[in-house]
mmCIF file of C-alpha atoms and ligand atoms in Angstrom:
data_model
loop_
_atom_site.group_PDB
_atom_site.id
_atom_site.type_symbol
_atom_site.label_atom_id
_atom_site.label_comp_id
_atom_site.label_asym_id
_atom_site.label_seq_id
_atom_site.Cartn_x
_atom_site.Cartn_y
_atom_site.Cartn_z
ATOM 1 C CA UNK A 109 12.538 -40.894 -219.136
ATOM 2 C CA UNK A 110 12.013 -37.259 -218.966
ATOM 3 C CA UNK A 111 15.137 -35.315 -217.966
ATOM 4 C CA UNK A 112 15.321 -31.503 -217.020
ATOM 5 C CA UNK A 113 19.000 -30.057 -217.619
ATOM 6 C CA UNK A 114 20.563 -27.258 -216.624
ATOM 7 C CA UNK A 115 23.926 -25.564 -217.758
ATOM 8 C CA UNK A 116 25.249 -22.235 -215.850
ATOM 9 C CA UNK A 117 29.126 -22.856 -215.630
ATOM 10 C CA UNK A 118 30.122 -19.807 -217.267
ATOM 11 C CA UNK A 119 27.917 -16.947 -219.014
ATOM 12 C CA UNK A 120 25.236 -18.879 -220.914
ATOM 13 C CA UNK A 121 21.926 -19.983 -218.559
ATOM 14 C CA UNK A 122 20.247 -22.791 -220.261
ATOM 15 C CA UNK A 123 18.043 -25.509 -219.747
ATOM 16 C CA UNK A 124 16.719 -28.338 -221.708
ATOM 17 C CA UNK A 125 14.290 -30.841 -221.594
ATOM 18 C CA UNK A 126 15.193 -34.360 -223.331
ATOM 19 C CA UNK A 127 12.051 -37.041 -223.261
ATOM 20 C CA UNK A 128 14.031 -40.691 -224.303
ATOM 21 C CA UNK A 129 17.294 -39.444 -225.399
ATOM 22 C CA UNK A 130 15.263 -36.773 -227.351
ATOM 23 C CA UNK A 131 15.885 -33.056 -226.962
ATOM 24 C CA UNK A 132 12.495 -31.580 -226.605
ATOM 25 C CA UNK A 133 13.777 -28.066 -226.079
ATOM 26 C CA UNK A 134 17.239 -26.185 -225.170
ATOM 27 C CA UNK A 135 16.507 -22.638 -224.348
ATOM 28 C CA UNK A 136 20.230 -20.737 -223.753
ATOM 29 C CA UNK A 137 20.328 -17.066 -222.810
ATOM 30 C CA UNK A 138 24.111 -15.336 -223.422
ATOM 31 C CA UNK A 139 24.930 -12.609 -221.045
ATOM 32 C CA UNK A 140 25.841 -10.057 -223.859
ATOM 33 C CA UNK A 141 27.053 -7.128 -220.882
ATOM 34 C CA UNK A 142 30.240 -8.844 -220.374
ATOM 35 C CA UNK A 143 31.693 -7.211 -223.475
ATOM 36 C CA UNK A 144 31.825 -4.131 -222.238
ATOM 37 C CA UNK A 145 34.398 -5.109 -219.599
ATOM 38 C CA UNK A 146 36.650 -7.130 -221.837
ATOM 39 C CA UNK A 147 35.643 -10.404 -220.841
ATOM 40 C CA UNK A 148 33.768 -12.447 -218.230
ATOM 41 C CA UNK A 149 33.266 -10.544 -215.018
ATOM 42 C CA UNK A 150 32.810 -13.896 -212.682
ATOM 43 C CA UNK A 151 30.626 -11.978 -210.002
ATOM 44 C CA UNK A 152 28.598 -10.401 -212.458
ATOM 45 C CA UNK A 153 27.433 -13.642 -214.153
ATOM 46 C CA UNK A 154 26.609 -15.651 -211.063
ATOM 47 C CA UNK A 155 24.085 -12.651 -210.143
ATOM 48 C CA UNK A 156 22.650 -12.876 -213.762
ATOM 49 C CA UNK A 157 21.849 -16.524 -213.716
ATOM 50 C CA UNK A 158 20.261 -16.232 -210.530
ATOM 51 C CA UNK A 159 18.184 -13.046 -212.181
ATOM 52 C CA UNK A 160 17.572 -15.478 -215.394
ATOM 53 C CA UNK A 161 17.422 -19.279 -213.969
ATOM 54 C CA UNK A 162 13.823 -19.534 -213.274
ATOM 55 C CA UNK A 163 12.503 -17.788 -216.287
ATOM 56 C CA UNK A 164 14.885 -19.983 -218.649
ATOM 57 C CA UNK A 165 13.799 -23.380 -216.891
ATOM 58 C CA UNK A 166 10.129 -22.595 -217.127
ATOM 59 C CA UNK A 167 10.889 -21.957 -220.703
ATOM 60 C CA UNK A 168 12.219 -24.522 -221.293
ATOM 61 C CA UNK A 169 9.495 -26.637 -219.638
ATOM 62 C CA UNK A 170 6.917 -25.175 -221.302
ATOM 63 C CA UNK A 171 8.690 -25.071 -224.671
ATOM 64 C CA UNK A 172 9.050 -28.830 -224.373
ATOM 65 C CA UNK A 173 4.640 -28.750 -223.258
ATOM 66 C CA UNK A 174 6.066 -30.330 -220.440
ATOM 67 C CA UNK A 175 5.118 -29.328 -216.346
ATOM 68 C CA UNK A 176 8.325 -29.730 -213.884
ATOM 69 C CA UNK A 177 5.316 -32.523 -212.135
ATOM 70 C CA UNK A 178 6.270 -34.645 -215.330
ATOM 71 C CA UNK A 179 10.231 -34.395 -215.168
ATOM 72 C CA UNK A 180 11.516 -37.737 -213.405
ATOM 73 C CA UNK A 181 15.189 -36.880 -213.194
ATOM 74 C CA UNK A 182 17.134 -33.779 -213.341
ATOM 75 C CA UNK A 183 20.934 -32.871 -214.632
ATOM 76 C CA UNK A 184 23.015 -30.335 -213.942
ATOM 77 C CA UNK A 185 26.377 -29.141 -214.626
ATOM 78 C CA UNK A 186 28.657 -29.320 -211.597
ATOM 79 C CA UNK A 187 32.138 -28.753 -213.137
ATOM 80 C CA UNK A 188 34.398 -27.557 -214.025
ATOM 81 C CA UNK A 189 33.606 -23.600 -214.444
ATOM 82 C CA UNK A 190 33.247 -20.226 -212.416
ATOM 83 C CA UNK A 191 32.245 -20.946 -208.887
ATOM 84 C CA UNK A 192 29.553 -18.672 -208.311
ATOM 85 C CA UNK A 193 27.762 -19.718 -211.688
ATOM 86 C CA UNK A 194 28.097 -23.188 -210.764
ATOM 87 C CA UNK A 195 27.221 -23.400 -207.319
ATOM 88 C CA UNK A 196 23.912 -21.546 -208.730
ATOM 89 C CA UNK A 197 22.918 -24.554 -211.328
ATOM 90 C CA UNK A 198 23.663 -26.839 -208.909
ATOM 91 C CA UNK A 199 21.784 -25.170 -206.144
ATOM 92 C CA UNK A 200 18.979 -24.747 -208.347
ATOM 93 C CA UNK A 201 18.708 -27.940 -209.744
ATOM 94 C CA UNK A 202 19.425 -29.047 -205.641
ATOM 95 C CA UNK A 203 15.834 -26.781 -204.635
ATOM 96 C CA UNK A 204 13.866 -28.904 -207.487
ATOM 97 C CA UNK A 205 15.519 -32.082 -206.432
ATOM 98 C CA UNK A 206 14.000 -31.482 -202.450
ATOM 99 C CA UNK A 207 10.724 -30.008 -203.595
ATOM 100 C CA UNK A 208 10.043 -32.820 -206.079
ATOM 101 C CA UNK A 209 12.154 -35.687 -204.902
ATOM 102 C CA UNK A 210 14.037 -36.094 -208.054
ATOM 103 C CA UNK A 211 17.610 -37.486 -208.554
ATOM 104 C CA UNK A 212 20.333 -35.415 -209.652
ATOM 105 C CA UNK A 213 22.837 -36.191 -212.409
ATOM 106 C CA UNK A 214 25.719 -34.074 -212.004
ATOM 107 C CA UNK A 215 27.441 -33.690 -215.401
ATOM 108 C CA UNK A 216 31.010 -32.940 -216.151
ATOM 109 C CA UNK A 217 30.550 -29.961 -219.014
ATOM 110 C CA UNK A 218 33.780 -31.071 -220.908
ATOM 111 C CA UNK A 219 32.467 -34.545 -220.831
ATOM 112 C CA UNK A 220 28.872 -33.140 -222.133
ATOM 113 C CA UNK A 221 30.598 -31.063 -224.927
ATOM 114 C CA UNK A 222 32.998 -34.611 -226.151
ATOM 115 C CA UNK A 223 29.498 -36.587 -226.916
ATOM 116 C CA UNK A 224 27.243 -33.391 -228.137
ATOM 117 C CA UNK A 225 28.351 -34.377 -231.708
ATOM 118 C CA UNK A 226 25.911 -37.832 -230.944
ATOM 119 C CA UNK A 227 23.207 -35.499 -230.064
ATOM 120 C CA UNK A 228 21.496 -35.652 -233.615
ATOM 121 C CA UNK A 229 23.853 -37.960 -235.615
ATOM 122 C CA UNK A 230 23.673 -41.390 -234.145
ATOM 123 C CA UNK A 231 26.094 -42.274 -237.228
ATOM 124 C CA UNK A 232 28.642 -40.698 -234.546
ATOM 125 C CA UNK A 233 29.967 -44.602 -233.168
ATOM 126 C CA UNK A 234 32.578 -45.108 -230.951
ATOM 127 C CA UNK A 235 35.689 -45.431 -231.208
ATOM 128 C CA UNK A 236 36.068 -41.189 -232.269
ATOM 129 C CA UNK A 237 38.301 -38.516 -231.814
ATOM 130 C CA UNK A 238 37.270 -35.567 -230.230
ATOM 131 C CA UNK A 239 38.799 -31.882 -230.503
ATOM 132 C CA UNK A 240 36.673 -29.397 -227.736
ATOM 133 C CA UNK A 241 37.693 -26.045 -228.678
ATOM 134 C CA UNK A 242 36.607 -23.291 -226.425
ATOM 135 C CA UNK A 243 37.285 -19.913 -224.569
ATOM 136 C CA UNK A 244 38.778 -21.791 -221.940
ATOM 137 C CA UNK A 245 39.925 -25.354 -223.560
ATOM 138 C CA UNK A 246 41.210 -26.773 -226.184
ATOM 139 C CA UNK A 247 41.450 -30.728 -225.720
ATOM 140 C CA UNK A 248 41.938 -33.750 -228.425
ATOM 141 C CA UNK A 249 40.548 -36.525 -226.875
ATOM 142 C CA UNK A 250 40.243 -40.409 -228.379
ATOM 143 C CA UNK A 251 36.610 -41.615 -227.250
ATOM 144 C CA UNK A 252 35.855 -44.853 -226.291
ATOM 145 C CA UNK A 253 32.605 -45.111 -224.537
ATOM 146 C CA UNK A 254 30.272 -42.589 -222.813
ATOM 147 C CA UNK A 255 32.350 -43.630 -219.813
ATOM 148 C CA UNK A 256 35.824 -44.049 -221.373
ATOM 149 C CA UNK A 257 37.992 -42.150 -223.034
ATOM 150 C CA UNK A 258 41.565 -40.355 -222.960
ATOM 151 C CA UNK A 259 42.823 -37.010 -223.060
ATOM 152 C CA UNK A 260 45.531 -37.189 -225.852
ATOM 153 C CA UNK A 261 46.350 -33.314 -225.539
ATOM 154 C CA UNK A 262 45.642 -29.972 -224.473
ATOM 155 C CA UNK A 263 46.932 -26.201 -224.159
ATOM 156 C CA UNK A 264 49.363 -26.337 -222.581
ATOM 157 C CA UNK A 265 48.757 -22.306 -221.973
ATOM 158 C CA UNK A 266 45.984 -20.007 -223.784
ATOM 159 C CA UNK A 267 42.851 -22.100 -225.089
ATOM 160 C CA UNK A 268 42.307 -20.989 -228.737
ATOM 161 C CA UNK A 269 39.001 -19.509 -227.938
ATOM 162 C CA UNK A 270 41.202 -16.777 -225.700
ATOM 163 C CA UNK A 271 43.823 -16.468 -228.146
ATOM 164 C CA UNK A 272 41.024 -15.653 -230.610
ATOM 165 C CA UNK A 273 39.876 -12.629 -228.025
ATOM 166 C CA UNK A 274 43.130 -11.572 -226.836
ATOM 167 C CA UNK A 275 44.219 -11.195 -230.419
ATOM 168 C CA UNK A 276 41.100 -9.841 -231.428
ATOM 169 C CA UNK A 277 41.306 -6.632 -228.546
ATOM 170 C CA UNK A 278 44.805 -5.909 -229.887
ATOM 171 C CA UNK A 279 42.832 -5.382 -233.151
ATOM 172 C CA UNK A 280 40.640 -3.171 -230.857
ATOM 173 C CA UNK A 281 37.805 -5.390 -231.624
ATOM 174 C CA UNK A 282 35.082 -5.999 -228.526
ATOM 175 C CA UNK A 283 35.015 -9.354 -226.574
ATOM 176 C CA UNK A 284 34.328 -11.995 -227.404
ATOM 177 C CA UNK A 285 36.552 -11.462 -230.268
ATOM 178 C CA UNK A 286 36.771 -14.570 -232.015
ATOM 179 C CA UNK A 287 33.023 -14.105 -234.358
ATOM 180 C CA UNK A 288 34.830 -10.451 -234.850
ATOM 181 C CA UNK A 289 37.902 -11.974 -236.249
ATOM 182 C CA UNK A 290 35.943 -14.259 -238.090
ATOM 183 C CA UNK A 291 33.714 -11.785 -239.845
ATOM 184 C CA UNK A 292 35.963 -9.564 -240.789
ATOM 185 C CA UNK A 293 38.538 -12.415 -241.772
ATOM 186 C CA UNK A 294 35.719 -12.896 -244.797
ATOM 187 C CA UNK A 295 36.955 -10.160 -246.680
ATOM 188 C CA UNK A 296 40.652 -10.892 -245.883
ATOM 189 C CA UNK A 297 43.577 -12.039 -247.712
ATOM 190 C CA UNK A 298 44.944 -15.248 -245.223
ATOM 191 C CA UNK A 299 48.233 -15.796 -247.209
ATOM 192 C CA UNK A 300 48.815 -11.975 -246.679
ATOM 193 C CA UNK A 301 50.784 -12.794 -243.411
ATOM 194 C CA UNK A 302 52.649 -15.699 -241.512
ATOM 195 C CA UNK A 303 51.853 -15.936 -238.068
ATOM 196 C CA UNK A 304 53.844 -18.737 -236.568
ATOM 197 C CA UNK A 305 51.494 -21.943 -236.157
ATOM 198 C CA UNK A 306 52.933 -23.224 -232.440
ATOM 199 C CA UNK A 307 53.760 -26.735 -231.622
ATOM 200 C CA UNK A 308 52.320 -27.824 -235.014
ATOM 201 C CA UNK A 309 54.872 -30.506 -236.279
ATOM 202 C CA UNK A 310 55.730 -31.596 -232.394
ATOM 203 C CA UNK A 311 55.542 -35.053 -231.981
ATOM 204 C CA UNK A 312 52.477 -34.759 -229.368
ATOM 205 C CA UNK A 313 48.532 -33.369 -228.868
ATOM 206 C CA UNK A 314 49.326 -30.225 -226.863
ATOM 207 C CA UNK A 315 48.681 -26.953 -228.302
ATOM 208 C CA UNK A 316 49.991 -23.687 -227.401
ATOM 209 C CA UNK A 317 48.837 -20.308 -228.044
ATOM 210 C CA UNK A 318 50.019 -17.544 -226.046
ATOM 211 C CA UNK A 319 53.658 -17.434 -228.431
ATOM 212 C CA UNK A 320 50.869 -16.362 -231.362
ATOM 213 C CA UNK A 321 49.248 -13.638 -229.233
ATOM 214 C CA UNK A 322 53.001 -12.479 -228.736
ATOM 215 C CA UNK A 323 53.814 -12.591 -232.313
ATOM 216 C CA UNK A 324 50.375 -10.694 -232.619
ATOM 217 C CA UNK A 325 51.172 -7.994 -230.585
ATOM 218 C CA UNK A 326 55.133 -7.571 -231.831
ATOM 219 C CA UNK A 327 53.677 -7.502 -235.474
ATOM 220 C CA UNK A 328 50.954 -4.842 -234.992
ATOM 221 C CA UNK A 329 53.252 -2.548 -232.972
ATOM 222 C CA UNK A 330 56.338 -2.552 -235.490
ATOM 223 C CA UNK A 331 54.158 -2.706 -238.810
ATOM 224 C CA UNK A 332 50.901 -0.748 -237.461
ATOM 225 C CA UNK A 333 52.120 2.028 -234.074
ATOM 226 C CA UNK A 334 48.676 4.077 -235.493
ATOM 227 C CA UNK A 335 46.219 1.108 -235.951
ATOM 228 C CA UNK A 336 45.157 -0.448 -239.247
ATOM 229 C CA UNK A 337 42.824 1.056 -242.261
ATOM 230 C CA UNK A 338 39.888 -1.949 -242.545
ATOM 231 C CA UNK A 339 41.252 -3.353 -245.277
ATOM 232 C CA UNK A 340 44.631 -4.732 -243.471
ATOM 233 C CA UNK A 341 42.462 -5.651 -240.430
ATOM 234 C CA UNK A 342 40.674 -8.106 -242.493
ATOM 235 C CA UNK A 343 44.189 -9.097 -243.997
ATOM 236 C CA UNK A 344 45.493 -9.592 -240.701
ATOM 237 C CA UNK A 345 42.289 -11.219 -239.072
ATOM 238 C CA UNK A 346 42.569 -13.852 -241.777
ATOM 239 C CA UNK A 347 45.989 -14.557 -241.227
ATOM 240 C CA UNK A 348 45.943 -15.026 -238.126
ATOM 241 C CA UNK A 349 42.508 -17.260 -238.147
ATOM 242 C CA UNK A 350 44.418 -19.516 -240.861
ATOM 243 C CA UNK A 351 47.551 -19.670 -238.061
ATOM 244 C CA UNK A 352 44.674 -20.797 -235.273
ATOM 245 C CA UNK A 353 42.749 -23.139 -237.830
ATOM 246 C CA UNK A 354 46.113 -24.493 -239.475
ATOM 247 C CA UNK A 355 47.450 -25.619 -235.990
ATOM 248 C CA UNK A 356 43.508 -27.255 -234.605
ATOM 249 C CA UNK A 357 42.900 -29.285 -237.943
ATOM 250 C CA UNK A 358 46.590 -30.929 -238.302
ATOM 251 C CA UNK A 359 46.706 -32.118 -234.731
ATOM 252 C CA UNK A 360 43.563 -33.675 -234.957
ATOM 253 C CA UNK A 361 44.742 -34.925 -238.443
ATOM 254 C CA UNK A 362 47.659 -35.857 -236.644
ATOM 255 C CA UNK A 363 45.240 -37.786 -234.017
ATOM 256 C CA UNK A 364 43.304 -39.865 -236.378
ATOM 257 C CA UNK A 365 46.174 -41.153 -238.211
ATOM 258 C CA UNK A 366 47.734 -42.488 -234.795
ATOM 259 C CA UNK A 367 44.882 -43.950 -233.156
ATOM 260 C CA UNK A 368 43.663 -45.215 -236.510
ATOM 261 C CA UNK A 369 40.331 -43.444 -235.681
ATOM 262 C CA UNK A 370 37.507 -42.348 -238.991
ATOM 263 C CA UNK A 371 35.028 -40.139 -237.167
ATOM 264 C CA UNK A 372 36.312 -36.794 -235.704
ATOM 265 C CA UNK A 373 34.042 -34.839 -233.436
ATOM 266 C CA UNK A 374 34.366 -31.055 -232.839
ATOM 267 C CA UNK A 375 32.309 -28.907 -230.326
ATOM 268 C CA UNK A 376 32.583 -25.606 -228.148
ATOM 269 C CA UNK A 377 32.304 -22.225 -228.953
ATOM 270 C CA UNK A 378 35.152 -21.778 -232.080
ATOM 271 C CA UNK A 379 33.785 -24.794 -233.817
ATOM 272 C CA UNK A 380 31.895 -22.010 -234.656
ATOM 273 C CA UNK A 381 34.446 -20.660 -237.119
ATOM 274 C CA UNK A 382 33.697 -20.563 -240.710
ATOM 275 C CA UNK A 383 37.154 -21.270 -241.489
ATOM 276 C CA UNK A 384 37.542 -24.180 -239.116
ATOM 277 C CA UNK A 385 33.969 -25.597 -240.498
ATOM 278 C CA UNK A 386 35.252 -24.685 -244.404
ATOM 279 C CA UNK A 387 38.960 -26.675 -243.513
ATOM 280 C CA UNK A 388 36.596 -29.635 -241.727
ATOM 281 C CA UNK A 389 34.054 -30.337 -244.341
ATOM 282 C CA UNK A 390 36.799 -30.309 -247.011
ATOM 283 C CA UNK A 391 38.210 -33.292 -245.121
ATOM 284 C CA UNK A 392 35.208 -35.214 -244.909
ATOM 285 C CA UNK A 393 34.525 -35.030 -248.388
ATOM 286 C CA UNK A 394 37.922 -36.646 -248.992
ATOM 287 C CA UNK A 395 35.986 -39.351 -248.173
ATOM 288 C CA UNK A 396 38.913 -40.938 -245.543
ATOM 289 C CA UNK A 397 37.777 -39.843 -242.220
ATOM 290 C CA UNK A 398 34.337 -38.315 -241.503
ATOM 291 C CA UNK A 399 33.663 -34.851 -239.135
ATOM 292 C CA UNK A 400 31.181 -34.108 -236.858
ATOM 293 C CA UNK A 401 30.013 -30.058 -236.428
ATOM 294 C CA UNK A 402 27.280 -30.260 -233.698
ATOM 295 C CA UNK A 403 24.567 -27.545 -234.913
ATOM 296 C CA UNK A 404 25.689 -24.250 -233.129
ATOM 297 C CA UNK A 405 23.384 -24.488 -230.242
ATOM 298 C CA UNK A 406 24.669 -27.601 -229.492
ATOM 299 C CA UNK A 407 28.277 -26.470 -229.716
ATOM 300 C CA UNK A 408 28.124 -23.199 -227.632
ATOM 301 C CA UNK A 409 27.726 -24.168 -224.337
ATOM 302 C CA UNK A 410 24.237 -25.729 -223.399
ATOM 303 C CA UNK A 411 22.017 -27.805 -221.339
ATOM 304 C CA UNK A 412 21.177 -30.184 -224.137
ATOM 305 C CA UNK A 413 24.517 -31.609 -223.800
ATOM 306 C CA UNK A 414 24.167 -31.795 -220.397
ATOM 307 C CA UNK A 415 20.582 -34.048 -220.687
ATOM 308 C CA UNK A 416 21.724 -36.376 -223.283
ATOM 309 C CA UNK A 417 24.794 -37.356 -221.190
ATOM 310 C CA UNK A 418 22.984 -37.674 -218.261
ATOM 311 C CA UNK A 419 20.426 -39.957 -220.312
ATOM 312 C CA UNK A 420 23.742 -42.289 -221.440
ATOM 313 C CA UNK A 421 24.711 -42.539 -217.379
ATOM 314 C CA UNK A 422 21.267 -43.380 -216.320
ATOM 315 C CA UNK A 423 20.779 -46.184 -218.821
ATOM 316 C CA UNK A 424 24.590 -47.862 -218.002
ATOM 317 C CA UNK A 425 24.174 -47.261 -213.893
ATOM 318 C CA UNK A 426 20.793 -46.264 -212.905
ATOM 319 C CA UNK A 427 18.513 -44.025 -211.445
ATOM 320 C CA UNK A 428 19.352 -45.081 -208.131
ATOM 321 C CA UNK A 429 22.933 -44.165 -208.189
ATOM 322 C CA UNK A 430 22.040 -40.345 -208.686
ATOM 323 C CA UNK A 431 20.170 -39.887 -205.051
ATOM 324 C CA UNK A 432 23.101 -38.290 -203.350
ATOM 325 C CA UNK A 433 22.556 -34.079 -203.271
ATOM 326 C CA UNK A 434 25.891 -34.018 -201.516
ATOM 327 C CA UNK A 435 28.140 -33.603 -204.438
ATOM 328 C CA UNK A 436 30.351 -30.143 -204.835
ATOM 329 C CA UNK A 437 30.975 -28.190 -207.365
ATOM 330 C CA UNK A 438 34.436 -28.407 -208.442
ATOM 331 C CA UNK A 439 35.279 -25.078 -210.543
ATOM 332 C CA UNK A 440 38.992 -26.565 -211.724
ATOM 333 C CA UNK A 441 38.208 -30.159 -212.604
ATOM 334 C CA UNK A 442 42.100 -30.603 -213.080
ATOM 335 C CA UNK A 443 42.035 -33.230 -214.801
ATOM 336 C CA UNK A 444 40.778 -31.365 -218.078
ATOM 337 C CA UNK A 445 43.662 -29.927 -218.556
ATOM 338 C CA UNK A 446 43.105 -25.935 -218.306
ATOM 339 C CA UNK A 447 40.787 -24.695 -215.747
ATOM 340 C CA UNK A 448 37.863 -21.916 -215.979
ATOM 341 C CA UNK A 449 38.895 -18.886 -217.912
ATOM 342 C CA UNK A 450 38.307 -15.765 -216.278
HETATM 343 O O1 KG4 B 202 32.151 -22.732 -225.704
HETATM 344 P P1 KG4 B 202 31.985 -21.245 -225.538
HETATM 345 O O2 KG4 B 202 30.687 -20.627 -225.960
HETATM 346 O O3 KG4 B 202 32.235 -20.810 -224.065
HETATM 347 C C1 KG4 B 202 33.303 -21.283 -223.301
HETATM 348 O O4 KG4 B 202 34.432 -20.815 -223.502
HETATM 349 O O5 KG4 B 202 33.057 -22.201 -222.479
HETATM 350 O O6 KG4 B 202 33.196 -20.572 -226.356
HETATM 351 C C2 KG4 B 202 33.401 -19.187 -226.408
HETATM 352 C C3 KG4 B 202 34.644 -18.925 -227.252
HETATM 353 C C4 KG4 B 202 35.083 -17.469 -227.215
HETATM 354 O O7 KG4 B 202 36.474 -17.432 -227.000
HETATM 355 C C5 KG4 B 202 34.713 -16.965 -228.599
HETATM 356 O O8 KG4 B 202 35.540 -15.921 -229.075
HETATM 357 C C6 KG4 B 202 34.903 -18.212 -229.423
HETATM 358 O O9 KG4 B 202 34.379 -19.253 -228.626
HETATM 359 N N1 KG4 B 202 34.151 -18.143 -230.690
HETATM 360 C C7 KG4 B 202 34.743 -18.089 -231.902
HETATM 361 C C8 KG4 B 202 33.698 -17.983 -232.853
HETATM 362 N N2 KG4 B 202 32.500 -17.975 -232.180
HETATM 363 C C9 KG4 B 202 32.810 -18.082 -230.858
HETATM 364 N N3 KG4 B 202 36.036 -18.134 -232.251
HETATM 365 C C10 KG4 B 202 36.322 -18.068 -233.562
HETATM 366 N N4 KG4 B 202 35.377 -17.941 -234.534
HETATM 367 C C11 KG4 B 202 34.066 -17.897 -234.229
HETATM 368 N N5 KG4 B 202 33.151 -17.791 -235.184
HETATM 369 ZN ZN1 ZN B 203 31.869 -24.997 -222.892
#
C-alpha cells in the first residue's frame, strides 16, 4: 500500500510518503516568520501552506521516486488545529482524492503523535504510556491499541510547550522560546533557583503551568527590574527548564507505576529538550521501564505520523471505509483536552 500524507494543522507543511508501513520520505517546511510576531499568526499560516503545499507534496513524491499515479490512498490531518491551516490539508488532500479517485484517511494529529514512537521501533508493544508534549498540549495517555486508549491527564491550563515561550519572552528571548531556553540553559546552573513545580505530588495526571509563568514573571521583576547579564539568564533558563522537566518526568513516573505499564512513549515538539531527553534516557538505563524519543522529525509535527497511522486504520477496517470526502475539520477536537494554541 502506498500512502501519501499530509500534515498542515498548525505552522509546519509536510508530506510523506509511506510504501507498507515504511516511511519513504517526510519532507516538513517550518514557517520561521512567525517569530517576529511573538507567536503563530493563524491567518498568516493558512496563506503559507497554500503558497508551500504543492511544492512540499511533489517533494515528497519525488523524494520517495514515487509519481502521485502510484499513491493508492491518501491521509490527511483533519483535527484538531488552526482552522484555516486545516481546512487547507484537507482541501488539498480532498482535490487529489477527486482527480485521482483515492480514499481519504482523515487522521486525528494527537492520535498520530501517541503512536509516532512505533514509527521506527517496533520494540514499542502495547500496552504503553504516552506523554505528548507540545506548544499546545501536554497529555499522559495509557495506550492500548491503535484504536484504544485513555487520556489519564492533561493541562489543565498552559501546555508546557507555551509555558516554555511565554517564559522564554519574559527573558526577552524570540518565539518559539523553548530551543532558546534550552540552549542557553546549557551553560546554566539549574539548582541556582526554585521555581515551584505545579501539581507535582497531586494525586492525578493533570498538569498545570500558567502558576510557573506567574512565579516567572514575579521573580524577574523583584530580583531583575533592568534585565539579566547572560550569565543569570542561563542560571535562570536552567532553573526553570529543571521546574518544567521535574514536573513532565514524575507524572509520567507517576503513570507507569499505576497502570503497571514498562514502555513510555514521548513525542511533540519539547521532547525535543535536552534536559527532558538527558532525565529520560537516565531512566531507561535503570533498566525498570524503557523510553521511547521518536527521532526529531518524527516528534515535531509531521506527515509521517500521519501515514503510519493511517496505514494501522486501513489494515484493522479497510480501504473501503475511507470513501466518504464529507468529513470536517474540527479545529478543537475537545476531547484532547486543550484546544489549538494561538
Ligand atoms: O509539536 P510542536 O512542533 O508544535 C505544536 O505545538 O503543535 O511543538 C512546538 C513547541 C513550542 O512551544 C516550542 O517552544 C517547543 O515545542 N520546543 C521546545 C524545544 N524545541 C521545541 N521546548 C523546550 N525545549 C526544546 N528544545
Ligand atoms: Zn503537534
Amino acid at each position: 500500500m502506498k500512502i501519501l500524507a499530509i500534515e498542515s494543522s498548525c505552522d509546519e507543511t509536510s508530506a510523506a510518503v509511506l510504501i507498507n508501513g515504511e516511511v519513504k520520505s517526510n519532507i516538513i517546511s517550518t514557517q520561521h516568520f512567525h517569530s517576529k510576531y511573538g507567536g503563530v499568526v493563524p491567518e498568516l499560516a493558512s496563506r503559507a501552506h497554500i503558497q508551500y503545499i504543492s511544492e512540499i507534496v511533489n517533494h515528497a513524491l519525488k523524494t520517495s521516486s514515487c509519481k502521485i499515479s502510484d499513491i493508492d490512498t491518501l491521509a490527511v490531518t483533519s483535527e484538531p488545529g488552526l482552522v484555516g491551516s486545516l481546512i487547507v490539508g484537507s482541501n488539498y488532500a480532498k482535490g487529489l482524492s477527486l482527480k485521482y479517485n483515492l480514499p481519504i484517511v482523515p487522521i486525528n494529529h494527537i492520535e498520530g503523535h501517541l503512536y509516532s514512537g512505533a514509527i521506527e521501533d517496533n520494540s514499542l508493544t502495547f500496552p504503553y504510556i504516552s506523554l505528548v508534549v507540545s506548544g499546545g498540549h501536554t497529555v499522559l495517555y495509557y495506550v492500548r491499541s491503535y484504536s484504544k486508549y485513555e487520556i489519564l491527564g492533561s493541562t489543565i491550563d498552559d501546555a508546557a510547550g507555551e509555558a516554555f515561550d511565554k517564559i522564554a519572552k519574559l527573558l526577552g528571548l524570540e518565539y518559539p522560546g523553548g530551543p532558546l531556553i534550552d540552549k542557553f540553559a546549557k551553560s546554566g546552573n539549574r539548582e541556582k533557583y526554585r521555581f515551584p513545580r505545579p501539581m507535582i505530588h497531586e494525586d492525578n495526571f493533570n498538569f498545570s503551568f500558567s502558576g510557573l509563568k506567574t512565579s516567572a514573571r514575579y521573580f524577574l521583576h523583584n530580583n531583575f527590574p533592568d534585565g539579566t547579564t547572560e550569565n543569570e539568564l542561563c542560571d535562570i533558563a536552567a532553573s526553570v527548564q529543571e521546574a518544567i522537566v521535574d514536573v513532565l518526568v514524575e507524572k509520567s513516573l507517576k503513570a507507569l507505576r499505576q497502570r503497571k505499564a514498562d514502555k513510555l512513549a514521548v513525542a511533540g515538539g519539547v521532547s525535543a529538550n535536552s534536559r527532558l531527553r538527558e532525565k529520560l534516557d537516565e531512566i531507561s538505563s535503570r533498566g525498570k521501564y524503557k523510553t521511547f524519543l521518536p527521532k526529531m522529525n518524527y516528534c515535531i509535527d509531521n506527515a509521517a505520523m500521519i501515514g503510519f497511522l493511517a496505514d494501522k486504520k486501513i489494515s484493522e477496517m479497510g480501504k473501503d471505509s475511507f470513501q466518504d470526502l464529507t468529513y470536517r475539520v474540527n479545529p478543537s477536537a475537545l476531547r484532547f483536552g486543550k484546544k489549538s494554541r494561538k
